[in-house]
């Protein structure tokens, strides 16, 4: 009896100590260690991601870390996943980890859906470039996610058809416009490119290249400048070419677009470094015929590009295992083994500076361009982004509606940019954000 | 004294309530509570202070009727109603017209392959809406459509034609179901009516117009009410077609606007207010229609 009672008391003390250790672990610990998390017993984390083969990458982690098991839940990606995460966070049962696109991160932060990882990531900062790191801190002292990949933009073009039409790779947007006219004149069925009214991310990247700053923080208020001169310049450039009829107006990622890529009636695609994955699945017939070059520039001699897409790994504010989740997110995006898996299995372009080591052989689809990754690295060094605001979803949706309308009515593209600005400002005012005049 | 009390509802004690309980509980849990919660949400909004970053920068506050006045004053919502009205006019007339025609044809004496035709006409209803829309979407897209190879050169997703193309999908999917409802009602009519009519010299056409359609009236009204409600709720077709074309905005139909507000813009509160406005309008429309035709349909005073 006595020993039995003792055992019960001992177990109770132990349980108390464990729970105390556990709670201090999640609240105060600066850098969670394997010892601490194992004391809390095995935990299971849910991770929403749409990186291909993420389950295979996670399997490597799960094997090495029996105490922190990660379950990948495959998502459709992009806007849908973001909306789903915000809804789940509001309902109180979000996943522990989420793939967060850079432009959506401010919305997540504003909705108090993602945790501040500052304490667990002190030593991680050095693994990333300044520009990318700024996207996860939003220019504040906090760290809201760990960068995973980035999407510097470049020009994908059909080398064989450029030769056939006798067109040089355009160095400036003026040359690009000339080439568009020449190609369309030579064969009216062929377009040099298309303007997609369904892909605000692509337009944002082109605006970044021109030097746009859609949002910025001034003290305690937001400055919204979506209709700045740089953005209007980009909009009117494309609007002019579409109106002239030398650039097509069908959206990207549709069956029609796939067909145009496959049968060689679309010759270029200004896109991001993740392009090879899309081209190889949507335009299998073009294998070995495409090459990359830097985006055309606004004036000769310049050297700049923007970002389209790219994402980070964020931890949910409501996750009971933030420390373990941070540990996994850090491993996934900075560990050399994980980085090389991200490249080979997930086909992502890692944001970590060490990631370059894993990029040795060119993607299969671009086997004709052996220096694909060297080119990419050079282009990537010239990329500039901007701060994203807390209601990018509203802005991006306004882009789709306004540019759909502009294409239908043949109205001015810079007016559509004006609609984006008005819609964004109205939404921020309605919510009560402080706006700088 | 108790023995003298007439037996009736009062004498039954708790039993009726017990029988009612499951229905009441289910109704409360799955209909009343969500409606009340929606109404509650529609009276609130988020209030952000400063940059809106960091903890506690975003609060939920009482908004009064602001969300309602915004929903009622939103030109996009009313433009959406207009688009749906045009779409609904096409769908209702063509779909119900075809359904009635097919039901009468199948019921007439001289039809062959009735069983096969019935199943063939009903089959599209079994195809999920999203699948049907994508299927038709591929047929509509200019460069992948086989229509081009047949020499037909029409823009099926242009600003002027997209409503018809969308209505076509709904008609294709809905005709079979409505036909089946009408056909089933027709089969329940005693055959002696037709014999009497034939003895009086009525042709098949006369029987259809003078006997079958009047008898079918309640069923026609039922299918019309269902179709009106389905039209007001149109969402699947435009949403699934939207990525393929520039002509469908994110607020093409009222329900699409609710979806956009709630899940794209993250504003559950104004989405809730708009939902309630839509529910009110669809109640008024369906009950209004029923009221207008009640006398004819159900022989009520």
XYZ file of C-alpha atoms in Angstrom:
738
model
C 0.000 0.000 0.000
C 2.649 2.403 1.085
C 4.799 1.843 -1.953
C 1.728 2.133 -4.150
C 0.845 5.507 -2.661
C 4.389 6.647 -3.027
C 4.380 5.687 -6.663
C 1.208 7.683 -7.230
C 2.686 10.717 -5.477
C 5.875 10.339 -7.461
C 3.983 10.150 -10.688
C 2.017 13.260 -9.757
C 5.191 15.215 -8.976
C 6.735 14.014 -12.193
C 3.683 15.011 -14.159
C 3.720 18.469 -12.554
C 7.400 18.913 -13.324
C 6.850 17.766 -16.877
C 3.924 20.064 -17.485
C 5.859 22.963 -15.961
C 8.809 22.202 -18.193
C 6.542 21.889 -21.124
C 4.767 25.186 -20.634
C 7.961 27.123 -19.978
C 9.353 25.453 -23.055
C 6.670 26.810 -25.314
C 6.562 30.276 -23.823
C 10.081 31.310 -23.023
C 12.620 28.988 -24.543
C 14.903 30.824 -26.907
C 16.068 27.905 -28.977
C 14.180 24.662 -28.564
C 16.467 21.675 -28.333
C 15.737 18.084 -29.049
C 15.991 17.320 -25.318
C 13.238 19.756 -24.416
C 10.814 18.562 -27.010
C 11.429 14.928 -26.235
C 10.617 15.677 -22.599
C 7.200 16.835 -23.771
C 6.667 13.494 -25.437
C 6.204 12.867 -29.131
C 4.214 15.563 -30.893
C 2.497 15.413 -34.234
C 2.471 18.512 -36.415
C 0.236 19.203 -39.384
C 1.812 21.008 -42.324
C -0.138 22.488 -45.237
C 1.989 22.739 -48.344
C 1.722 22.409 -52.105
C 5.376 21.739 -52.868
C 5.475 18.581 -55.000
C 6.764 15.505 -53.134
C 6.820 17.343 -49.809
C 5.770 14.075 -48.162
C 9.046 12.492 -49.287
C 11.083 15.372 -47.867
C 9.181 15.224 -44.588
C 9.696 11.454 -44.398
C 13.449 12.119 -44.057
C 12.796 14.433 -41.103
C 10.314 12.041 -39.490
C 12.847 9.209 -39.610
C 15.488 11.304 -37.828
C 13.074 12.873 -35.325
C 10.783 10.251 -33.804
C 9.574 12.829 -31.256
C 8.402 15.412 -33.761
C 6.334 13.755 -36.441
C 5.133 15.959 -39.289
C 2.047 15.167 -41.343
C 1.872 16.838 -44.728
C -1.549 17.843 -45.972
C -1.349 18.573 -49.679
C -3.007 21.861 -50.673
C -4.246 23.170 -53.975
C -1.948 26.131 -53.548
C -1.959 29.907 -53.748
C -5.028 31.937 -52.945
C -7.218 28.966 -52.020
C -4.798 27.712 -49.396
C -4.442 31.207 -47.931
C -8.217 31.672 -47.642
C -8.551 28.219 -46.113
C -5.815 28.942 -43.582
C -7.334 32.282 -42.530
C -10.722 30.610 -42.075
C -9.207 27.727 -40.088
C -7.267 30.178 -37.908
C -10.440 32.122 -37.187
C -12.260 28.897 -36.361
C -9.472 27.979 -33.926
C -8.118 24.796 -35.556
C -5.385 25.818 -37.987
C -2.547 23.489 -39.020
C 0.699 23.912 -37.051
C 2.688 24.870 -40.132
C 1.661 26.514 -43.371
C 3.330 27.364 -46.653
C 2.808 31.129 -46.817
C 3.402 33.085 -49.996
C 5.285 36.300 -49.238
C 2.467 38.536 -50.403
C -0.021 36.763 -48.115
C 2.144 36.916 -44.996
C 1.058 40.475 -44.003
C -2.595 39.367 -44.169
C -1.775 36.430 -41.908
C 0.049 38.715 -39.479
C -2.783 41.250 -39.494
C -5.275 38.469 -38.737
C -3.018 37.365 -35.848
C -2.897 33.911 -37.454
C 0.878 33.343 -37.488
C 3.304 33.302 -34.566
C 6.273 35.584 -34.036
C 9.292 33.285 -34.321
C 11.919 35.831 -33.245
C 13.107 33.886 -30.213
C 13.528 30.582 -32.021
C 15.257 31.937 -35.110
C 18.047 34.182 -33.822
C 20.762 32.226 -35.615
C 18.764 31.684 -38.819
C 18.901 35.207 -40.215
C 22.427 34.825 -41.594
C 21.294 32.017 -43.886
C 19.282 34.379 -46.087
C 19.845 37.478 -48.184
C 18.644 40.870 -46.932
C 15.849 41.213 -49.502
C 14.222 37.890 -48.777
C 14.586 38.311 -45.010
C 12.771 41.633 -45.221
C 9.766 39.822 -46.711
C 9.303 37.720 -43.556
C 9.968 40.516 -41.046
C 7.790 43.042 -42.937
C 10.408 45.585 -41.942
C 9.639 45.148 -38.230
C 11.695 43.536 -35.449
C 9.571 40.392 -35.518
C 10.114 37.267 -37.652
C 6.858 35.845 -38.967
C 8.111 32.974 -41.128
C 11.193 31.274 -42.486
C 11.832 31.875 -46.188
C 11.578 28.799 -48.384
C 11.879 29.791 -52.007
C 11.975 32.941 -54.077
C 10.745 33.682 -57.565
C 13.031 36.096 -59.433
C 11.558 36.804 -62.873
C 13.195 36.201 -66.232
C 12.229 35.813 -69.845
C 11.486 32.317 -71.128
C 11.616 32.213 -74.916
C 11.426 29.704 -77.767
C 14.981 29.763 -79.112
C 14.158 27.707 -82.209
C 11.251 29.942 -83.235
C 13.169 33.136 -82.482
C 15.715 31.914 -85.025
C 12.960 30.967 -87.469
C 11.402 34.444 -87.305
C 14.818 36.108 -87.248
C 14.196 37.884 -83.950
C 16.943 38.796 -81.460
C 16.408 38.223 -77.752
C 15.014 41.618 -76.620
C 17.231 43.560 -74.201
C 14.733 46.339 -73.544
C 10.933 46.471 -73.463
C 11.067 48.663 -76.581
C 12.849 45.869 -78.397
C 10.302 43.419 -77.026
C 7.482 45.528 -78.496
C 9.256 45.691 -81.856
C 9.759 41.922 -81.819
C 6.057 41.453 -80.957
C 5.074 43.478 -84.014
C 7.545 41.698 -86.299
C 6.506 38.206 -85.228
C 2.780 38.888 -85.450
C 3.229 40.472 -88.862
C 5.179 37.481 -90.128
C 2.470 35.072 -88.964
C -0.840 36.505 -87.679
C -1.524 33.340 -85.701
C 1.645 33.785 -83.667
C 2.064 36.062 -80.676
C 5.293 36.979 -78.925
C 3.500 36.991 -75.571
C 0.180 37.332 -73.804
C -1.057 39.609 -71.038
C -2.829 37.615 -68.339
C -5.549 39.401 -66.390
C -5.703 36.442 -63.998
C -2.184 36.677 -62.578
C -1.708 39.719 -60.366
C 1.528 38.183 -59.031
C 3.087 38.388 -62.455
C 2.004 42.010 -62.868
C 3.341 42.867 -59.404
C 6.708 41.386 -60.396
C 6.834 43.448 -63.586
C 5.931 46.554 -61.571
C 8.699 45.764 -59.071
C 11.160 45.624 -61.936
C 10.069 49.115 -62.971
C 10.686 50.318 -59.403
C 7.140 50.365 -57.994
C 6.534 50.481 -54.233
C 2.888 49.484 -53.773
C 2.965 49.642 -49.990
C 5.332 51.154 -47.488
C 5.282 51.806 -43.766
C 5.736 55.363 -42.549
C 5.910 55.419 -38.783
C 2.549 54.108 -37.606
C 0.735 54.344 -40.923
C 0.592 52.632 -44.309
C 1.321 54.401 -47.562
C -0.446 52.881 -50.562
C 0.962 53.810 -53.972
C -0.284 51.154 -56.379
C -1.002 53.816 -58.993
C 2.522 55.194 -58.912
C 4.248 56.265 -62.116
C 6.241 53.034 -62.465
C 3.160 50.806 -62.279
C 1.206 52.968 -64.715
C 4.116 52.834 -67.126
C 4.081 49.014 -67.037
C 0.284 48.904 -67.374
C 0.128 51.249 -70.341
C 2.998 49.455 -72.073
C 1.068 46.176 -72.078
C -2.272 47.878 -72.662
C -0.879 49.546 -75.768
C 0.464 46.287 -77.190
C -2.785 44.420 -76.490
C -4.825 47.185 -78.093
C -2.520 47.171 -81.099
C -3.256 43.462 -81.366
C 0.349 42.289 -81.334
C 0.179 40.796 -77.838
C -2.514 38.237 -77.006
C -4.895 38.698 -74.064
C -5.578 35.119 -72.962
C -4.804 34.214 -69.348
C -1.953 31.938 -68.292
C -2.536 28.364 -67.102
C -5.598 27.644 -69.247
C -6.033 24.813 -71.761
C -5.741 27.407 -74.532
C -2.481 28.742 -73.173
C -1.081 25.217 -72.915
C -2.042 24.621 -76.507
C -0.379 27.847 -77.657
C 2.819 26.894 -75.834
C 2.755 23.419 -77.321
C 2.041 24.298 -80.922
C 4.496 27.196 -80.988
C 2.045 30.076 -81.394
C 3.276 31.718 -78.172
C 6.970 32.525 -78.143
C 7.797 34.061 -74.760
C 6.676 33.919 -71.158
C 7.999 36.475 -68.666
C 7.936 34.257 -65.609
C 9.760 33.250 -62.464
C 12.442 30.709 -61.699
C 9.793 28.044 -61.039
C 8.859 28.167 -64.719
C 10.553 24.887 -65.785
C 8.114 22.860 -63.658
C 5.124 24.525 -65.330
C 6.553 24.281 -68.838
C 7.489 20.622 -68.520
C 3.983 19.646 -67.427
C 1.928 22.120 -69.518
C 4.068 22.175 -72.668
C 5.843 18.805 -72.853
C 6.362 19.212 -76.610
C 8.638 22.215 -76.083
C 11.351 20.291 -74.245
C 14.823 21.420 -75.285
C 13.426 24.331 -77.310
C 13.119 26.970 -74.603
C 15.872 29.081 -73.083
C 16.036 31.802 -70.466
C 17.365 35.341 -70.615
C 17.131 38.316 -68.247
C 13.841 40.229 -68.468
C 13.922 43.080 -70.970
C 14.843 46.365 -69.242
C 13.080 49.720 -69.195
C 16.199 51.496 -70.375
C 19.288 50.043 -71.961
C 22.093 49.254 -69.552
C 19.787 48.797 -66.573
C 19.809 45.533 -64.730
C 16.750 44.770 -62.622
C 13.989 42.243 -62.206
C 11.088 41.568 -59.835
C 9.661 38.584 -57.980
C 6.670 36.484 -58.942
C 5.663 34.205 -56.089
C 7.963 32.562 -53.644
C 6.906 31.383 -50.249
C 7.921 30.841 -46.664
C 7.068 28.444 -43.846
C 5.000 30.029 -41.071
C 3.867 28.665 -37.717
C 0.271 29.147 -36.599
C -0.353 31.400 -33.609
C -2.774 28.805 -32.234
C -0.381 25.866 -32.589
C 0.276 24.219 -29.214
C 3.716 23.080 -30.416
C 5.268 26.280 -31.725
C 8.784 25.381 -30.619
C 8.759 22.012 -32.361
C 7.189 23.570 -35.436
C 9.863 26.276 -35.579
C 12.534 23.616 -35.281
C 11.095 21.730 -38.255
C 10.648 24.890 -40.343
C 14.269 25.849 -39.685
C 15.525 22.413 -40.694
C 13.391 22.347 -43.829
C 14.657 25.663 -45.130
C 18.298 25.816 -43.959
C 19.635 22.293 -43.492
C 21.848 21.289 -46.466
C 20.199 17.881 -46.766
C 16.694 19.408 -46.735
C 17.712 22.079 -49.245
C 19.014 19.520 -51.664
C 15.777 17.528 -51.265
C 13.752 20.694 -51.898
C 15.648 21.168 -55.143
C 15.581 17.590 -56.388
C 12.180 16.422 -55.115
C 10.241 19.664 -54.782
C 11.691 21.559 -57.763
C 11.872 24.775 -55.748
C 14.529 27.465 -55.938
C 15.660 27.702 -52.305
C 15.777 31.112 -50.672
C 18.682 30.136 -48.408
C 22.069 31.252 -49.714
C 23.462 27.748 -49.129
C 20.786 26.434 -51.506
C 22.933 27.305 -54.520
C 25.178 24.352 -53.782
C 22.328 21.975 -54.492
C 21.641 23.462 -57.909
C 24.158 21.597 -60.000
C 22.623 20.226 -63.164
C 20.127 22.190 -65.251
C 16.459 21.090 -65.147
C 15.750 18.239 -67.531
C 13.483 20.435 -69.668
C 16.371 22.886 -70.130
C 19.080 20.341 -70.852
C 19.890 22.468 -73.914
C 20.985 25.308 -71.602
C 23.632 23.805 -69.280
C 24.317 27.116 -67.526
C 20.631 27.482 -66.508
C 21.417 27.844 -62.801
C 24.402 30.176 -63.306
C 22.148 32.440 -65.394
C 19.451 32.206 -62.748
C 21.883 33.132 -59.980
C 23.023 36.205 -61.938
C 19.415 37.273 -62.593
C 18.407 36.576 -59.019
C 21.063 38.972 -57.743
C 19.340 41.830 -59.612
C 15.839 41.170 -58.251
C 14.059 43.793 -56.178
C 10.784 43.403 -54.328
C 8.545 45.664 -52.303
C 6.727 45.522 -48.996
C 3.338 43.866 -49.271
C 0.355 45.369 -47.479
C -2.160 43.736 -45.141
C -4.899 43.323 -47.763
C -3.049 42.023 -50.831
C -5.927 39.602 -51.403
C -8.260 42.566 -51.989
C -5.753 44.250 -54.307
C -5.125 41.066 -56.296
C -8.828 40.398 -56.695
C -9.318 44.002 -57.825
C -6.556 43.433 -60.390
C -8.398 40.474 -61.895
C -11.748 42.238 -62.125
C -10.362 45.568 -63.335
C -8.070 44.093 -65.996
C -10.747 41.635 -67.166
C -12.941 44.657 -67.741
C -10.179 46.664 -69.413
C -9.486 43.802 -71.841
C -13.191 43.425 -72.598
C -13.922 47.103 -73.130
C -10.567 47.984 -74.618
C -10.202 50.661 -71.948
C -6.978 52.038 -70.530
C -4.803 49.781 -68.384
C -3.637 52.645 -66.179
C -7.284 53.312 -65.278
C -7.462 49.695 -64.137
C -4.436 50.369 -61.948
C -6.378 53.332 -60.546
C -9.241 50.980 -59.657
C -6.789 48.708 -57.826
C -5.539 51.681 -55.812
C -9.046 52.909 -54.946
C -10.313 49.450 -53.978
C -7.291 48.811 -51.780
C -7.463 52.178 -50.031
C -11.237 51.863 -49.510
C -10.820 48.429 -47.947
C -8.027 49.609 -45.634
C -10.034 52.646 -44.582
C -13.073 50.520 -43.883
C -11.022 48.244 -41.624
C -9.530 51.212 -39.816
C -5.884 51.007 -40.903
C -4.036 54.269 -40.469
C -3.129 55.633 -43.888
C -0.499 58.220 -44.742
C -1.648 60.937 -47.048
C -63.321 14.623 -12.639
C -60.513 13.481 -14.780
C -62.615 10.769 -16.322
C -65.047 13.369 -17.675
C -62.456 15.383 -19.484
C -62.838 14.884 -23.201
C -59.887 13.061 -24.649
C -57.922 15.201 -27.072
C -54.705 17.113 -27.487
C -54.641 18.123 -23.824
C -54.997 14.635 -22.574
C -51.988 13.405 -24.450
C -49.566 15.021 -21.980
C -45.930 15.127 -23.000
C -46.169 12.626 -25.840
C -46.610 15.095 -28.746
C -43.647 17.133 -27.588
C -41.585 13.985 -27.329
C -42.434 13.089 -30.918
C -41.638 16.613 -32.030
C -38.359 16.760 -30.134
C -36.033 15.207 -32.742
C -37.278 17.532 -35.464
C -37.095 20.570 -33.181
C -33.592 19.715 -31.976
C -32.299 19.109 -35.500
C -33.936 22.272 -36.788
C -32.462 24.315 -33.949
C -28.960 22.917 -34.320
C -28.620 22.903 -38.075
C -30.935 25.659 -39.268
C -31.861 28.136 -36.542
C -28.469 28.466 -34.852
C -26.522 29.052 -38.086
C -29.093 31.625 -39.191
C -28.925 33.452 -35.881
C -25.118 33.332 -35.967
C -25.102 34.733 -39.500
C -27.430 37.517 -38.397
C -25.128 38.226 -35.450
C -22.031 38.322 -37.673
C -23.769 40.643 -40.096
C -24.019 43.268 -37.355
C -20.286 43.258 -36.625
C -17.042 44.235 -38.282
C -13.303 44.287 -37.624
C -11.646 47.393 -36.356
C -7.920 47.742 -36.898
C -5.744 50.237 -35.118
C -2.560 51.737 -36.559
C -0.617 49.387 -38.856
C -2.739 46.415 -37.905
C 0.333 44.268 -37.269
C 1.148 42.553 -34.008
C -1.134 41.197 -31.346
C -4.410 42.846 -30.465
C -4.261 45.296 -33.349
C -7.472 43.859 -34.749
C -10.724 43.779 -32.783
C -14.268 42.788 -33.600
C -16.753 45.565 -32.908
C -20.491 46.214 -33.265
C -21.276 47.797 -36.609
C -25.025 48.341 -36.450
C -26.629 48.187 -39.868
C -23.539 49.465 -41.732
C -22.976 46.145 -43.491
C -26.579 46.118 -44.688
C -26.484 49.644 -46.038
C -23.217 48.787 -47.799
C -24.741 45.618 -49.290
C -27.904 47.412 -50.431
C -25.951 50.353 -51.813
C -23.445 48.216 -53.708
C -23.932 48.682 -57.439
C -21.994 45.489 -58.181
C -24.514 43.403 -56.246
C -27.463 44.832 -58.175
C -25.604 44.444 -61.459
C -25.125 40.820 -60.403
C -28.884 40.484 -59.850
C -29.504 41.848 -63.326
C -27.073 39.362 -64.890
C -28.710 36.514 -62.981
C -32.138 37.756 -64.047
C -31.156 37.559 -67.710
C -29.549 34.177 -67.184
C -32.563 32.941 -65.226
C -35.024 34.059 -67.895
C -33.209 31.918 -70.465
C -32.758 28.923 -68.171
C -36.312 28.904 -66.808
C -38.112 29.187 -70.144
C -35.901 26.880 -72.188
C -35.254 24.263 -69.513
C -38.838 23.978 -68.265
C -40.214 24.210 -71.802
C -38.008 21.359 -72.943
C -38.748 19.342 -69.814
C -42.493 19.682 -70.389
C -42.177 18.836 -74.066
C -40.100 15.729 -73.394
C -42.422 14.587 -70.602
C -45.450 14.911 -72.876
C -43.691 13.146 -75.730
C -42.607 10.272 -73.524
C -46.123 9.943 -72.155
C -47.818 9.987 -75.533
C -49.041 6.724 -76.951
C -46.829 6.495 -80.001
C -43.350 6.836 -78.616
C -40.651 4.236 -79.169
C -37.512 3.697 -77.110
C -39.232 5.471 -74.193
C -37.087 3.808 -71.554
C -33.857 4.595 -73.327
C -34.817 8.223 -74.025
C -35.836 8.741 -70.411
C -32.470 7.551 -69.131
C -30.522 9.384 -71.824
C -32.278 12.662 -71.007
C -31.830 12.182 -67.284
C -28.156 11.222 -67.449
C -26.680 14.783 -67.568
C -28.311 15.460 -64.185
C -26.047 12.787 -62.683
C -22.926 14.629 -63.905
C -21.589 16.905 -61.120
C -21.898 20.620 -61.902
C -18.166 21.303 -61.854
C -17.442 18.420 -64.215
C -20.224 19.506 -66.552
C -18.918 23.070 -66.576
C -15.346 22.043 -67.337
C -16.596 19.693 -70.031
C -18.536 22.481 -71.711
C -15.720 24.934 -70.983
C -13.383 22.905 -73.166
C -15.976 22.916 -75.932
C -16.306 26.687 -75.636
C -12.606 27.609 -75.680
C -11.785 28.857 -79.165
C -8.531 27.025 -79.770
C -9.402 23.651 -78.275
C -13.040 23.413 -79.356
C -13.903 20.835 -81.989
C -16.556 23.268 -83.274
C -13.809 25.153 -85.115
C -12.894 22.026 -87.016
C -16.527 21.740 -88.066
C -16.350 25.204 -89.541
C -18.411 26.964 -86.871
C -16.661 30.195 -85.942
C -18.386 31.744 -82.951
C -16.938 33.285 -79.823
C -18.766 31.363 -77.117
C -17.155 33.052 -74.134
C -17.363 36.646 -75.387
C -19.099 39.382 -73.414
C -22.305 38.971 -75.429
C -22.460 35.189 -75.468
C -21.120 34.073 -72.112
C -24.574 34.243 -70.465
C -26.046 31.966 -73.122
C -23.121 29.571 -72.870
C -23.608 29.365 -69.129
C -27.378 28.952 -69.447
C -26.741 26.124 -71.880
C -24.813 24.224 -69.200
C -27.652 24.639 -66.693
C -30.261 23.595 -69.264
C -28.227 20.560 -70.286
C -27.914 19.494 -66.654
C -31.404 20.353 -65.400
C -33.823 19.371 -68.143
C -33.717 15.649 -67.354
C -34.529 16.097 -63.701
C -37.484 18.387 -64.332
C -38.705 16.133 -67.099
C -38.701 13.199 -64.715
C -40.747 15.107 -62.119
C -43.340 16.064 -64.742
C -43.334 12.606 -66.314
C -43.911 10.918 -62.956
C -46.859 13.240 -62.316
C -48.256 12.366 -65.747
C -48.023 8.631 -65.121
C -50.223 9.088 -62.039
C -53.109 10.423 -64.152
C -55.838 7.776 -64.611
C -55.809 6.503 -68.198
C -59.611 6.668 -68.267
C -59.438 10.462 -68.758
C -57.664 9.995 -72.058
C -60.058 7.281 -73.190
C -62.985 9.560 -72.500
C -61.307 12.351 -74.440
C -60.562 10.077 -77.377
C -64.189 8.909 -77.484
C -65.129 12.586 -77.653
C -62.822 12.897 -80.670
C -59.815 14.665 -79.163
C -56.462 14.276 -80.915
C -53.198 13.545 -79.037
C -52.320 17.230 -79.287
C -55.648 18.258 -77.797
C -55.245 15.761 -74.985
C -51.817 17.192 -74.223
C -52.941 20.826 -74.265
C -56.391 20.547 -72.703
C -56.003 17.687 -70.261
C -52.410 16.871 -69.461
C -51.024 20.381 -68.986
C -53.867 21.567 -66.696
C -53.501 18.408 -64.608
C -49.740 18.957 -64.504
C -50.041 22.543 -63.222
C -49.047 21.810 -59.585
C -45.999 19.870 -60.769
C -45.039 22.627 -63.213
C -45.279 25.188 -60.447
C -43.178 23.013 -58.154
C -40.413 22.636 -60.734
C -40.571 26.369 -61.449
C -40.096 27.274 -57.793
C -37.169 24.869 -57.500
C -35.633 26.307 -60.653
C -36.080 29.906 -59.490
C -34.270 29.081 -56.262
C -31.506 27.229 -58.117
C -31.084 30.174 -60.490
C -30.750 32.671 -57.670
C -28.088 30.437 -56.183
C -26.081 30.098 -59.416
C -22.434 29.758 -58.427
C -20.798 26.611 -59.764
C -20.950 27.361 -63.488
C -19.574 30.927 -63.412
C -16.961 30.061 -60.778
C -15.644 27.080 -62.704
C -15.659 28.963 -66.030
C -14.024 32.087 -64.615
C -10.370 31.006 -64.885
C -10.907 30.316 -68.589
C -12.179 33.698 -69.696
C -11.920 37.440 -69.125
C -15.678 37.949 -69.274
C -16.763 36.676 -65.845
C -15.939 38.930 -62.902
C -15.552 37.762 -59.320
C -18.975 39.264 -58.574
C -20.825 37.920 -61.606
C -23.631 36.464 -59.469
C -24.723 37.583 -55.979
C -23.494 34.371 -54.364
C -20.086 34.788 -55.997
C -19.856 38.153 -54.300
C -20.606 36.529 -50.937
C -17.865 33.985 -51.592
C -15.418 36.693 -52.632
C -16.128 38.854 -49.590
C -15.872 35.948 -47.173
C -12.967 33.929 -48.525
C -10.971 36.207 -50.814
C -11.290 39.531 -49.033
C -11.605 37.894 -45.612
C -14.615 40.008 -44.632
C -17.052 37.492 -43.119
C -19.208 40.279 -41.737
C -20.297 41.966 -44.940
C -20.577 38.515 -46.542
C -23.048 37.596 -43.800
C -25.073 40.756 -44.425
C -25.133 40.136 -48.183
C -26.225 36.512 -47.575
C -29.177 37.682 -45.556
C -30.163 40.174 -48.247
C -29.973 37.389 -50.854
C -32.018 35.024 -48.662
C -34.678 37.711 -48.197
C -34.895 38.388 -51.933
C -35.122 34.709 -52.806
C -37.843 34.201 -50.168
C -39.830 37.099 -51.584
C -39.432 35.851 -55.141
C -40.397 32.229 -54.474
C -43.286 33.027 -52.122
C -44.412 35.821 -54.383
C -44.543 33.427 -57.301
C -46.404 30.840 -55.236
C -48.940 33.443 -54.119
C -49.619 34.558 -57.647
C -50.258 31.048 -58.933
C -51.724 29.503 -55.776
C -55.332 29.593 -56.827
C -54.742 27.811 -60.080
C -52.379 25.260 -58.710
C -53.985 24.076 -55.557
C -57.610 25.148 -55.967
C -57.429 27.170 -52.768
C -59.868 30.005 -52.163
